[in-house]
mmCIF file of C-alpha atoms in Angstrom:
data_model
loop_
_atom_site.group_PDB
_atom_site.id
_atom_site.type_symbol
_atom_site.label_atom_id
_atom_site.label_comp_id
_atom_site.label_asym_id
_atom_site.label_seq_id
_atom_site.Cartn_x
_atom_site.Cartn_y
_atom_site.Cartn_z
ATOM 1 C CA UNK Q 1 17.650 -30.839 12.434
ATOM 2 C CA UNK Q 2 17.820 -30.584 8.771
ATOM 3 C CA UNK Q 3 17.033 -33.863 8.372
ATOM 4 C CA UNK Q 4 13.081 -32.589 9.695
ATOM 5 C CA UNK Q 5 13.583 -29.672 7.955
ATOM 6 C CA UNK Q 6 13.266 -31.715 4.745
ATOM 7 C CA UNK Q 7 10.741 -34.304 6.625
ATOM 8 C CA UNK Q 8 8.071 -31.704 7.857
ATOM 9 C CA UNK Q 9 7.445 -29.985 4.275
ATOM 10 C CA UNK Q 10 7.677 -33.099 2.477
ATOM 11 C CA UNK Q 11 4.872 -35.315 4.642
ATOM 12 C CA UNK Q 12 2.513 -32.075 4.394
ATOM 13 C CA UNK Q 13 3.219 -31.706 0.821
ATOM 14 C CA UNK Q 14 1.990 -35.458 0.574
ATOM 15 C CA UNK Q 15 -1.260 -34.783 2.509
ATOM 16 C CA UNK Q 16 -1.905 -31.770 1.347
ATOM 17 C CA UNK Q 17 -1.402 -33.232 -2.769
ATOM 18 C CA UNK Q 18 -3.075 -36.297 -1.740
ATOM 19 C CA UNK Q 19 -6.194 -34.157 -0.630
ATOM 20 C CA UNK Q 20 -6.785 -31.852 -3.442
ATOM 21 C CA UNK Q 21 -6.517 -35.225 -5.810
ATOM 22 C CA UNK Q 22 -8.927 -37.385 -3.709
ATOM 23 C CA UNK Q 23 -11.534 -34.329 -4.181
ATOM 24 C CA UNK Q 24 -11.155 -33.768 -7.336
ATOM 25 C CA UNK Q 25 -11.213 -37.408 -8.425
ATOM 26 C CA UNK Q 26 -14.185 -37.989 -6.235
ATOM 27 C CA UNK Q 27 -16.271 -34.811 -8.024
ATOM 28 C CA UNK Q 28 -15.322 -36.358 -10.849
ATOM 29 C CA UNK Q 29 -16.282 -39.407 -10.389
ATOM 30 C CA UNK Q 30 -13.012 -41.104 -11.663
ATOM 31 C CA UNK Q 31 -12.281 -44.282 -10.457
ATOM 32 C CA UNK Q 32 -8.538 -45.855 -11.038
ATOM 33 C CA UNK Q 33 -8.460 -48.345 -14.004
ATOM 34 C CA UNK Q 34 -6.967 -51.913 -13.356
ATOM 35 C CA UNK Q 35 -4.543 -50.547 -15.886
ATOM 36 C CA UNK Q 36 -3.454 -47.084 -14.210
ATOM 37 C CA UNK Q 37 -3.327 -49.701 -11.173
ATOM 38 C CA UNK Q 38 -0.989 -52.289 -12.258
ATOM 39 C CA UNK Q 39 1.285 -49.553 -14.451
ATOM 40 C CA UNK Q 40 1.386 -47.507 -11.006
ATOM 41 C CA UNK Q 41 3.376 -50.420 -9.066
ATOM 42 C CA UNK Q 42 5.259 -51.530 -11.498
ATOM 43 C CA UNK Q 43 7.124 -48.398 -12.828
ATOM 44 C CA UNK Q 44 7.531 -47.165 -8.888
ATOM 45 C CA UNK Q 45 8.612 -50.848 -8.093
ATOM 46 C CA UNK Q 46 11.690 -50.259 -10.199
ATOM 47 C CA UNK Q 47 11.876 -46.122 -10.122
ATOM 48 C CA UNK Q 48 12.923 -46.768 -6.311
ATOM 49 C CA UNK Q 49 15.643 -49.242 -7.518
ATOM 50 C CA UNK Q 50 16.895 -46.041 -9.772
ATOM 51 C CA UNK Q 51 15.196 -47.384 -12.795
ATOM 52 C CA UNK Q 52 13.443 -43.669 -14.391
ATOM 53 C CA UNK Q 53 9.360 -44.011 -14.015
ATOM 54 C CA UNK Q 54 9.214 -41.537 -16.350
ATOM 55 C CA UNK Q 55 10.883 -43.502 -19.102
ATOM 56 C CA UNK Q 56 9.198 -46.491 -18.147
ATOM 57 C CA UNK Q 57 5.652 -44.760 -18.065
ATOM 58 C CA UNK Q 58 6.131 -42.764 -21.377
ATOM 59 C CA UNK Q 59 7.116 -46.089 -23.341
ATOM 60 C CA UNK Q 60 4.098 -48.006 -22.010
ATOM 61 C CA UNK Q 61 1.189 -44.829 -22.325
ATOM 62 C CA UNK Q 62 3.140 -44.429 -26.119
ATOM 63 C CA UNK Q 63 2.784 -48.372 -26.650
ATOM 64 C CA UNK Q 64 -1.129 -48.516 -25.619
ATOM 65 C CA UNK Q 65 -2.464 -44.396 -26.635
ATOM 66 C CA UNK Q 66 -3.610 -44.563 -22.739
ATOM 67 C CA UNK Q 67 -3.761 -40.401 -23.459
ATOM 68 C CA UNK Q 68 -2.504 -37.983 -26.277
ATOM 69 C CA UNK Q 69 1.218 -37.657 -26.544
ATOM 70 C CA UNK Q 70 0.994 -33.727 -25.255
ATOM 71 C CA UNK Q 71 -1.104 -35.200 -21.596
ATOM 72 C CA UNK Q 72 1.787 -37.781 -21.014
ATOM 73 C CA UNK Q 73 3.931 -35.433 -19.067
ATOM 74 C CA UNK Q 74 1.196 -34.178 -16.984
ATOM 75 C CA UNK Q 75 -0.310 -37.274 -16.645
ATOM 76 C CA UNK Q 76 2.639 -38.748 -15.078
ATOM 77 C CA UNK Q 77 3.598 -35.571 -13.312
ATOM 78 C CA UNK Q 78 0.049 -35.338 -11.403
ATOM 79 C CA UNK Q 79 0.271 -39.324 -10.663
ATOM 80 C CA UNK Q 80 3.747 -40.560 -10.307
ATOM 81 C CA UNK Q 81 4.732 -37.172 -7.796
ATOM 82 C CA UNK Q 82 2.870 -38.819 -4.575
ATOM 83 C CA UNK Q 83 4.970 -42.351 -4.923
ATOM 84 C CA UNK Q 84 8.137 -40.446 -5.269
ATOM 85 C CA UNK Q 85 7.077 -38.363 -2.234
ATOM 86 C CA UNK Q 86 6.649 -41.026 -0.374
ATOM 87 C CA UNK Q 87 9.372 -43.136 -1.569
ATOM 88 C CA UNK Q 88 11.624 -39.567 -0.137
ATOM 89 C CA UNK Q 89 10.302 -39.955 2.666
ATOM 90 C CA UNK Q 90 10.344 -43.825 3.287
ATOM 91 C CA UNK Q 91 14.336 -43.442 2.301
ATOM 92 C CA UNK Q 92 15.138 -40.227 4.470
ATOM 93 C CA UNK Q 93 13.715 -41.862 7.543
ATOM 94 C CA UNK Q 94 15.338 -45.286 7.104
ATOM 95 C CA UNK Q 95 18.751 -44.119 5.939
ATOM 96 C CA UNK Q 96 18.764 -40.276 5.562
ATOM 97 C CA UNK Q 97 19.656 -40.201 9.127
ATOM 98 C CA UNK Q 98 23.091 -42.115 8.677
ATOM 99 C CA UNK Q 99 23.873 -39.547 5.741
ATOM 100 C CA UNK Q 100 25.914 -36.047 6.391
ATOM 101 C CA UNK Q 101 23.027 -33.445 6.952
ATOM 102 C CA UNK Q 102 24.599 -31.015 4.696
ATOM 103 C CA UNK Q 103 25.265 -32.618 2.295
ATOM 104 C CA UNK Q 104 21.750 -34.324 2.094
ATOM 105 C CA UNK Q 105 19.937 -31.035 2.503
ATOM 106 C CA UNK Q 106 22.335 -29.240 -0.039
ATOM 107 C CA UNK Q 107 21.901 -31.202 -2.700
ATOM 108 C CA UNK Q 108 18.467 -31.807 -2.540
ATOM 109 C CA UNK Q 109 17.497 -28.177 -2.130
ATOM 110 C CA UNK Q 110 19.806 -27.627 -5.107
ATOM 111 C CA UNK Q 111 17.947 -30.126 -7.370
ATOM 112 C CA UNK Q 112 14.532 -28.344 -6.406
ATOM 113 C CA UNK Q 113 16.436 -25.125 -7.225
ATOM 114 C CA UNK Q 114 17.882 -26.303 -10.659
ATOM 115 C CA UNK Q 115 14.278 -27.015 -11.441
ATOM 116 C CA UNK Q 116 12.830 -23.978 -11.367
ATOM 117 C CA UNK Q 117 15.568 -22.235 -12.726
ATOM 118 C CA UNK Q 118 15.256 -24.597 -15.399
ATOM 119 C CA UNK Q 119 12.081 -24.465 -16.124
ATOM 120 C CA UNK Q 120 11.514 -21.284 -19.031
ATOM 121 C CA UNK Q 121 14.948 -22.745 -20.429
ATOM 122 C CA UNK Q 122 13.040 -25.193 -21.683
ATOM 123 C CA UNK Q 123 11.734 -22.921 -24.633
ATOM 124 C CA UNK Q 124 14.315 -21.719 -25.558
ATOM 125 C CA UNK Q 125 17.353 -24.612 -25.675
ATOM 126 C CA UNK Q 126 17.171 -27.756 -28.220
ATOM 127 C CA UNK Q 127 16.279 -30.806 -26.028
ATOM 128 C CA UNK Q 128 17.882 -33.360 -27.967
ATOM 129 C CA UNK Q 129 21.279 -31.667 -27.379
ATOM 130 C CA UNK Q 130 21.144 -31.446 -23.827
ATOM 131 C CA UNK Q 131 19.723 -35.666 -23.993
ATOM 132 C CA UNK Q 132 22.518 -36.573 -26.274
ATOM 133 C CA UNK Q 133 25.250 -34.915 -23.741
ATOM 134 C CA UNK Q 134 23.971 -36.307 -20.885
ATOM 135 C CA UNK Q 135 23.952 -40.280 -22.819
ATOM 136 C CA UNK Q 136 27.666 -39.252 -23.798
ATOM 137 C CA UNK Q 137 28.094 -38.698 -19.916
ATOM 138 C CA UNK Q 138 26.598 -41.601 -18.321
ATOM 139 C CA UNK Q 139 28.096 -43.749 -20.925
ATOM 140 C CA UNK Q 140 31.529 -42.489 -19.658
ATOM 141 C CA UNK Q 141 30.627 -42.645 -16.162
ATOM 142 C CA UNK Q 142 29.151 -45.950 -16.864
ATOM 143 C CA UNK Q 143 32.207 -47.247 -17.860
ATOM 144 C CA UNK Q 144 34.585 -45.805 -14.921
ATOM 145 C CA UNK Q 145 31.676 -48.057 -12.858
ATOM 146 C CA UNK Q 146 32.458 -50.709 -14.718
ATOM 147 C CA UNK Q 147 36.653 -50.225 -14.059
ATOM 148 C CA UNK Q 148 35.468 -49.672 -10.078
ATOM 149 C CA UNK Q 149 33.943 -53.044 -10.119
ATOM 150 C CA UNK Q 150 36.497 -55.024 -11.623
ATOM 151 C CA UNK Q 151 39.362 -53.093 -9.475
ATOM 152 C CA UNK Q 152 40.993 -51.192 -12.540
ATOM 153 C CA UNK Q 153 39.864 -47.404 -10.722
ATOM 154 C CA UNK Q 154 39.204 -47.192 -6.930
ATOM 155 C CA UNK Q 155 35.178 -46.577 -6.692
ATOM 156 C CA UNK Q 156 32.929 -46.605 -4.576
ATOM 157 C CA UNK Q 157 32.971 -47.289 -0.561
ATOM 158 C CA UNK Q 158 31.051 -46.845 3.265
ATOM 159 C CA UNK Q 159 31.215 -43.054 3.554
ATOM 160 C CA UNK Q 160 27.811 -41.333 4.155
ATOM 161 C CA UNK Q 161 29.600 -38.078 3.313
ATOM 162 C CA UNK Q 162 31.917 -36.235 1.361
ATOM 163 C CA UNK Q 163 34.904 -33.556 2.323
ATOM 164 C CA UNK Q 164 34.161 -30.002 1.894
ATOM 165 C CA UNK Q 165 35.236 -29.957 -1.890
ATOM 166 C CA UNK Q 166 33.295 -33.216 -2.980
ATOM 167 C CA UNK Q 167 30.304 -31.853 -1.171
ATOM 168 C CA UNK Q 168 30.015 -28.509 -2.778
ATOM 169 C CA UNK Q 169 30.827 -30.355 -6.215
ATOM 170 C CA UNK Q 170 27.684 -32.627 -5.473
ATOM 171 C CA UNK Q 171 25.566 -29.759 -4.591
ATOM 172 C CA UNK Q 172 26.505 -27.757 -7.531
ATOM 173 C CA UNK Q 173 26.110 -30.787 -9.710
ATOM 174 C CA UNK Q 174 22.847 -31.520 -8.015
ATOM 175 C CA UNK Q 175 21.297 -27.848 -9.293
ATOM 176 C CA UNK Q 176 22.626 -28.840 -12.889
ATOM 177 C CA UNK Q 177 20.674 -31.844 -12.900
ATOM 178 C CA UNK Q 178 17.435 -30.456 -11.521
ATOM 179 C CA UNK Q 179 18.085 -28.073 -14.399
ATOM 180 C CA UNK Q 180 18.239 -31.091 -16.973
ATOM 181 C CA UNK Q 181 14.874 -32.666 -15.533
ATOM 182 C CA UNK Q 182 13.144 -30.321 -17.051
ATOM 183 C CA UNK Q 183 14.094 -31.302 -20.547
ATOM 184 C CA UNK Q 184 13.245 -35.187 -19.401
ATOM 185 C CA UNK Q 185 16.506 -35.873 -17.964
ATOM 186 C CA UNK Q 186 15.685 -38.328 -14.550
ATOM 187 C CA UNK Q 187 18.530 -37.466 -11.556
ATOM 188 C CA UNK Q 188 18.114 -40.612 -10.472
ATOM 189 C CA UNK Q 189 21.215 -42.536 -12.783
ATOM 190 C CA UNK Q 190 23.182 -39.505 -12.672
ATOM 191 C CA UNK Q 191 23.480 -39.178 -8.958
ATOM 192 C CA UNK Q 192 23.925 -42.721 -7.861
ATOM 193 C CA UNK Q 193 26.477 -43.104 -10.257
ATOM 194 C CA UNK Q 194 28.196 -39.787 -9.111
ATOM 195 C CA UNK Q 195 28.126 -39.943 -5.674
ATOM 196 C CA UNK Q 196 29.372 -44.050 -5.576
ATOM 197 C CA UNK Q 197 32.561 -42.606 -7.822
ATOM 198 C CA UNK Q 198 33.409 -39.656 -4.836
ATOM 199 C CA UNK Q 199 33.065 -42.881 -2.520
ATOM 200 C CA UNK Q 200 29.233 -42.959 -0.738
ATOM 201 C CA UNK Q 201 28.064 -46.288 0.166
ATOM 202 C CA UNK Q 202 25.344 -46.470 -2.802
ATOM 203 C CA UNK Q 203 22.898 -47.094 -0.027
ATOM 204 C CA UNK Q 204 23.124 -43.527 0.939
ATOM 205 C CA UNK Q 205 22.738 -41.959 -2.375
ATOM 206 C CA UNK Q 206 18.673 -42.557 -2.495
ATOM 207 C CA UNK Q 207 17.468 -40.111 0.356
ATOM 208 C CA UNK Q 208 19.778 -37.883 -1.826
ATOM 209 C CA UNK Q 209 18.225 -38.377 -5.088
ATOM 210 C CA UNK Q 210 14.635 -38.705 -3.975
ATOM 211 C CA UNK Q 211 14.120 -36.019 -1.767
ATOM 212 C CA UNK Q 212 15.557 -33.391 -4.554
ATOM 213 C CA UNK Q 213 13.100 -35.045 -6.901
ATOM 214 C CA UNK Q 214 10.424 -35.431 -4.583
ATOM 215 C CA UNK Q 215 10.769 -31.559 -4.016
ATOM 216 C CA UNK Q 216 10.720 -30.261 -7.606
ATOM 217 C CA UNK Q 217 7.453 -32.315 -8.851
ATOM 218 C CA UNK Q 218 5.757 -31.104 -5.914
ATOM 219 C CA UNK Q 219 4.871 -27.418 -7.062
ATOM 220 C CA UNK Q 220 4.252 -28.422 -10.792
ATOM 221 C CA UNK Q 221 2.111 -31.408 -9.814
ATOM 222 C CA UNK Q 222 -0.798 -29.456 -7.883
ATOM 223 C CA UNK Q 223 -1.231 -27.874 -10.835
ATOM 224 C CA UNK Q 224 -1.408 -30.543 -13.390
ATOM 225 C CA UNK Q 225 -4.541 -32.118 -11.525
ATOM 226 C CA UNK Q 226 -6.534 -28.698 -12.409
ATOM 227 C CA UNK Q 227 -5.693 -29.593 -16.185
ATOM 228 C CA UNK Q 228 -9.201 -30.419 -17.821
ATOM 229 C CA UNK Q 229 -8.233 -32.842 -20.319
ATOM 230 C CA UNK Q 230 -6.573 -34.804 -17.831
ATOM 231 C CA UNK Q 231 -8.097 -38.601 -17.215
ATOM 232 C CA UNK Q 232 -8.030 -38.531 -13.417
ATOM 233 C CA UNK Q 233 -8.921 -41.966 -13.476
ATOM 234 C CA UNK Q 234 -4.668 -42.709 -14.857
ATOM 235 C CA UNK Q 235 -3.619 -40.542 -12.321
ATOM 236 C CA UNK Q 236 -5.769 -42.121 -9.148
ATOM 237 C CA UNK Q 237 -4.226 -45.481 -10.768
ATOM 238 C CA UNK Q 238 -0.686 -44.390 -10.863
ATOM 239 C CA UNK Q 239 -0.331 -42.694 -7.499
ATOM 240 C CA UNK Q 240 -2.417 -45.613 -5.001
ATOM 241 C CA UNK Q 241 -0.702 -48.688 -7.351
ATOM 242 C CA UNK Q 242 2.800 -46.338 -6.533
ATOM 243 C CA UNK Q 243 2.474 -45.919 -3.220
ATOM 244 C CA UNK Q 244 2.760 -49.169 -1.751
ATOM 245 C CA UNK Q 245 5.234 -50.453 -4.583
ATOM 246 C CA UNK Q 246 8.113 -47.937 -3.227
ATOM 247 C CA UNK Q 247 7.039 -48.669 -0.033
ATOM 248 C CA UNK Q 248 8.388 -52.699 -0.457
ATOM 249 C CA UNK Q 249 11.199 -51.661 -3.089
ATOM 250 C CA UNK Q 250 12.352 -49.324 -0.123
ATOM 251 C CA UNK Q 251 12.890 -52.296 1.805
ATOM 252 C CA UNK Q 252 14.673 -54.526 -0.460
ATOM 253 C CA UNK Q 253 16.938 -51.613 -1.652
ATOM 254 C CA UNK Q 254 17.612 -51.033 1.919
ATOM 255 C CA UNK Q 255 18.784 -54.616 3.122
ATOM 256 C CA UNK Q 256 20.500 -55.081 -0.384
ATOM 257 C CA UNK Q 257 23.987 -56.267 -0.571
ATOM 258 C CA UNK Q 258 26.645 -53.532 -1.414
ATOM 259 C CA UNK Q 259 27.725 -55.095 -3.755
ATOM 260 C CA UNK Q 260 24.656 -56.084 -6.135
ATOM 261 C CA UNK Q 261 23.962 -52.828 -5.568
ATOM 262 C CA UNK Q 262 27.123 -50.955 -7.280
ATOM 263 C CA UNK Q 263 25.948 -53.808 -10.149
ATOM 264 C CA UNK Q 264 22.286 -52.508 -10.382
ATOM 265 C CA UNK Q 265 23.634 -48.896 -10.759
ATOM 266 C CA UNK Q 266 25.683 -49.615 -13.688
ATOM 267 C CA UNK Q 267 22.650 -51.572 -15.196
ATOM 268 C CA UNK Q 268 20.451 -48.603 -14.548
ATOM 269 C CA UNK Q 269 23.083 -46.313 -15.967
ATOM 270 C CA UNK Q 270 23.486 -47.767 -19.086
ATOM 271 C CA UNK Q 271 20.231 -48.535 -19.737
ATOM 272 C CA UNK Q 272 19.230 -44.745 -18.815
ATOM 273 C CA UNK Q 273 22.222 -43.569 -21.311
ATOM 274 C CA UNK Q 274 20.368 -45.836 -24.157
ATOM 275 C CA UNK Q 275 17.260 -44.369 -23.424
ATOM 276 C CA UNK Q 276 18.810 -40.511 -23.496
ATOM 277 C CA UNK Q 277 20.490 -41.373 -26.805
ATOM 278 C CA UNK Q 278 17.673 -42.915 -28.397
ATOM 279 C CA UNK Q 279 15.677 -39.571 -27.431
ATOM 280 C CA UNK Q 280 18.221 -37.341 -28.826
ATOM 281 C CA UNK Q 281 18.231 -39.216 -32.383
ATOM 282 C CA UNK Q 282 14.349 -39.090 -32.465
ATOM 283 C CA UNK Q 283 14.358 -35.251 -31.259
ATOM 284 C CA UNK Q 284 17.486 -34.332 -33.609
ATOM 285 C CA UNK Q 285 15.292 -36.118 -36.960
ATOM 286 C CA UNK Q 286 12.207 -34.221 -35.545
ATOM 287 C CA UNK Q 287 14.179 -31.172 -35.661
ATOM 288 C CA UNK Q 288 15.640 -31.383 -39.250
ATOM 289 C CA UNK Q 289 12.316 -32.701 -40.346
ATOM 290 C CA UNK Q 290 10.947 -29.045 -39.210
ATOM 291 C CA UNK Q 291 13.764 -27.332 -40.606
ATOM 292 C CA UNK Q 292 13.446 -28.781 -44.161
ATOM 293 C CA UNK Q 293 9.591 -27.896 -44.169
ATOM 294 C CA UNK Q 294 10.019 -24.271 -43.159
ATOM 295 C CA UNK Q 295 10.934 -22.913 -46.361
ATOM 296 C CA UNK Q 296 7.779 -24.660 -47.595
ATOM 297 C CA UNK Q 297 5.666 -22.963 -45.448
ATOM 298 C CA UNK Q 298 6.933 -19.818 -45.475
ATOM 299 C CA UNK Q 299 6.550 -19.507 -49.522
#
């Protein structure tokens, strides 16, 4: 039952999104470049493997000047929202039925609900200090994967849910890092890593992780597409090269051995701790940059 109750609002979310866009594009007359295309199903390929789209998306739009640094987090907002919707929903109805309901619908309810909360924190908190924790925390978890796989800690296992305790730790961690996306934190790493340490079959944590990220885009992305600045024809690109991309990653992630798996995760959550850190450094020389110019300005 809650299983649907996460399936209905997500597949009319979908429509619904995918409606406004295809009207708008088409009165707009923007048609999807090769580019948008190709970026599209490459970046979902691996974002449904737990490899951030975000990160991947921002490097490459950076790399070419596809838009102005201030449109790259709408841009990829109002495009890369309908793959991860459907990716949520490909992974809920192949394996979100084998994984405890509560839990599932807890924790992804709680990552839509850190979001929001999150949201006018943004303003006021120092990104680079909440990136540079969060590489510091991966790193660590990272490594306790790392001990799991070569049979120094016990990690990992077959469950598809967690005890009472464990499950309202996963929830509550779950808000915090719905919380964090907003300062361009991806729950993706965090929460495989997380859940294989309490002892999920990694298989299980995806419907987790996408459907509470699936969720929180969905609000902020309808209204992205109204921005006028915005080249529709990236976004048209990124969502219809996105959509089928999850939809074969799905499949391979799916059939994938345990084992390779619990590999891939520590891959993705070192590479996503690099990426944090590297953030942080840039964001904490931006900052003292600003600092030392201040008293300039001000006489």
């Amino acid at each position: 039952m809650l299983l649907i109750a996460l399936l209905i609002p997500l597949g009319l979310a979908i429509l619904v999104y995918l409606t406004v866009l295809a009207r708008t594009a088409i009165a707009a007359r923007a048609a999807p470049t090769l580019e948008a295309l190709g970026l599209g199903a490459v970046v979902n390929f691996f974002d449904t493997f737990g490899i951030s789209s975000f990160a991947q998306t921002t490097a490459w739009m950076k790399f070419r000047k596809m838009v102005p640094d201030k449109l790259i987090p709408p841009t990829m907002i109002a495009g890369l929202t309908p793959p991860a919707m459907a990716e949520s929903i490909v992974f809920l109805w192949l394996l979100g039925v084998k994984v405890e309901p509560v839990l599932l619908f807890g924790a992804a309810m709680a990552t839509f609900a850190g979001g929001i909360v999150g949201a006018p924190l943004v303003v006021r908190a120092k990104a680079w200090i909440v990136q540079m924790t969060v590489a510091i925390g991966l790193t660590i978890a990272g490594i306790a994967n790392v001990l799991g796989i070569l049979g120094a800690l016990p990690v990992g296992g077959t469950a598809s849910g967690l005890p009472l305790g464990l499950t309202i730790v996963g929830i509550a961690v779950s808000f915090v890092l719905g919380l964090l996306a907003n300062f361009g934190v991806g729950n993706y790493a965090p929460s495989l890593v997380m859940f294989s340490l309490m002892g999920m079959d990694p298989h299980y944590c995806f419907p987790i992780m996408a459907s509470g990220a699936s969720l929180m885009g969905a609000g902020s992305s309808m209204r992205f597409i109204m921005v006028p600045e915005l080249d529709l024809r990236i976004v048209v690109g990124l969502t219809l090269g996105g959509i089928p991309a999850v939809l074969v990653a799905a499949l391979i992630v799916k059939s994938m051995d345990v084992d390779v798996l619990r590999y891939l995760i520590t891959v993705v959550v070192f590479y996503t701790a690099i990426v944090m850190a590297r953030a942080a450094i840039k964001g904490h020389r931006e900052h003292k940059a600003l600092g030392a110019t201040a008293p300039l300005a001000a006489s």
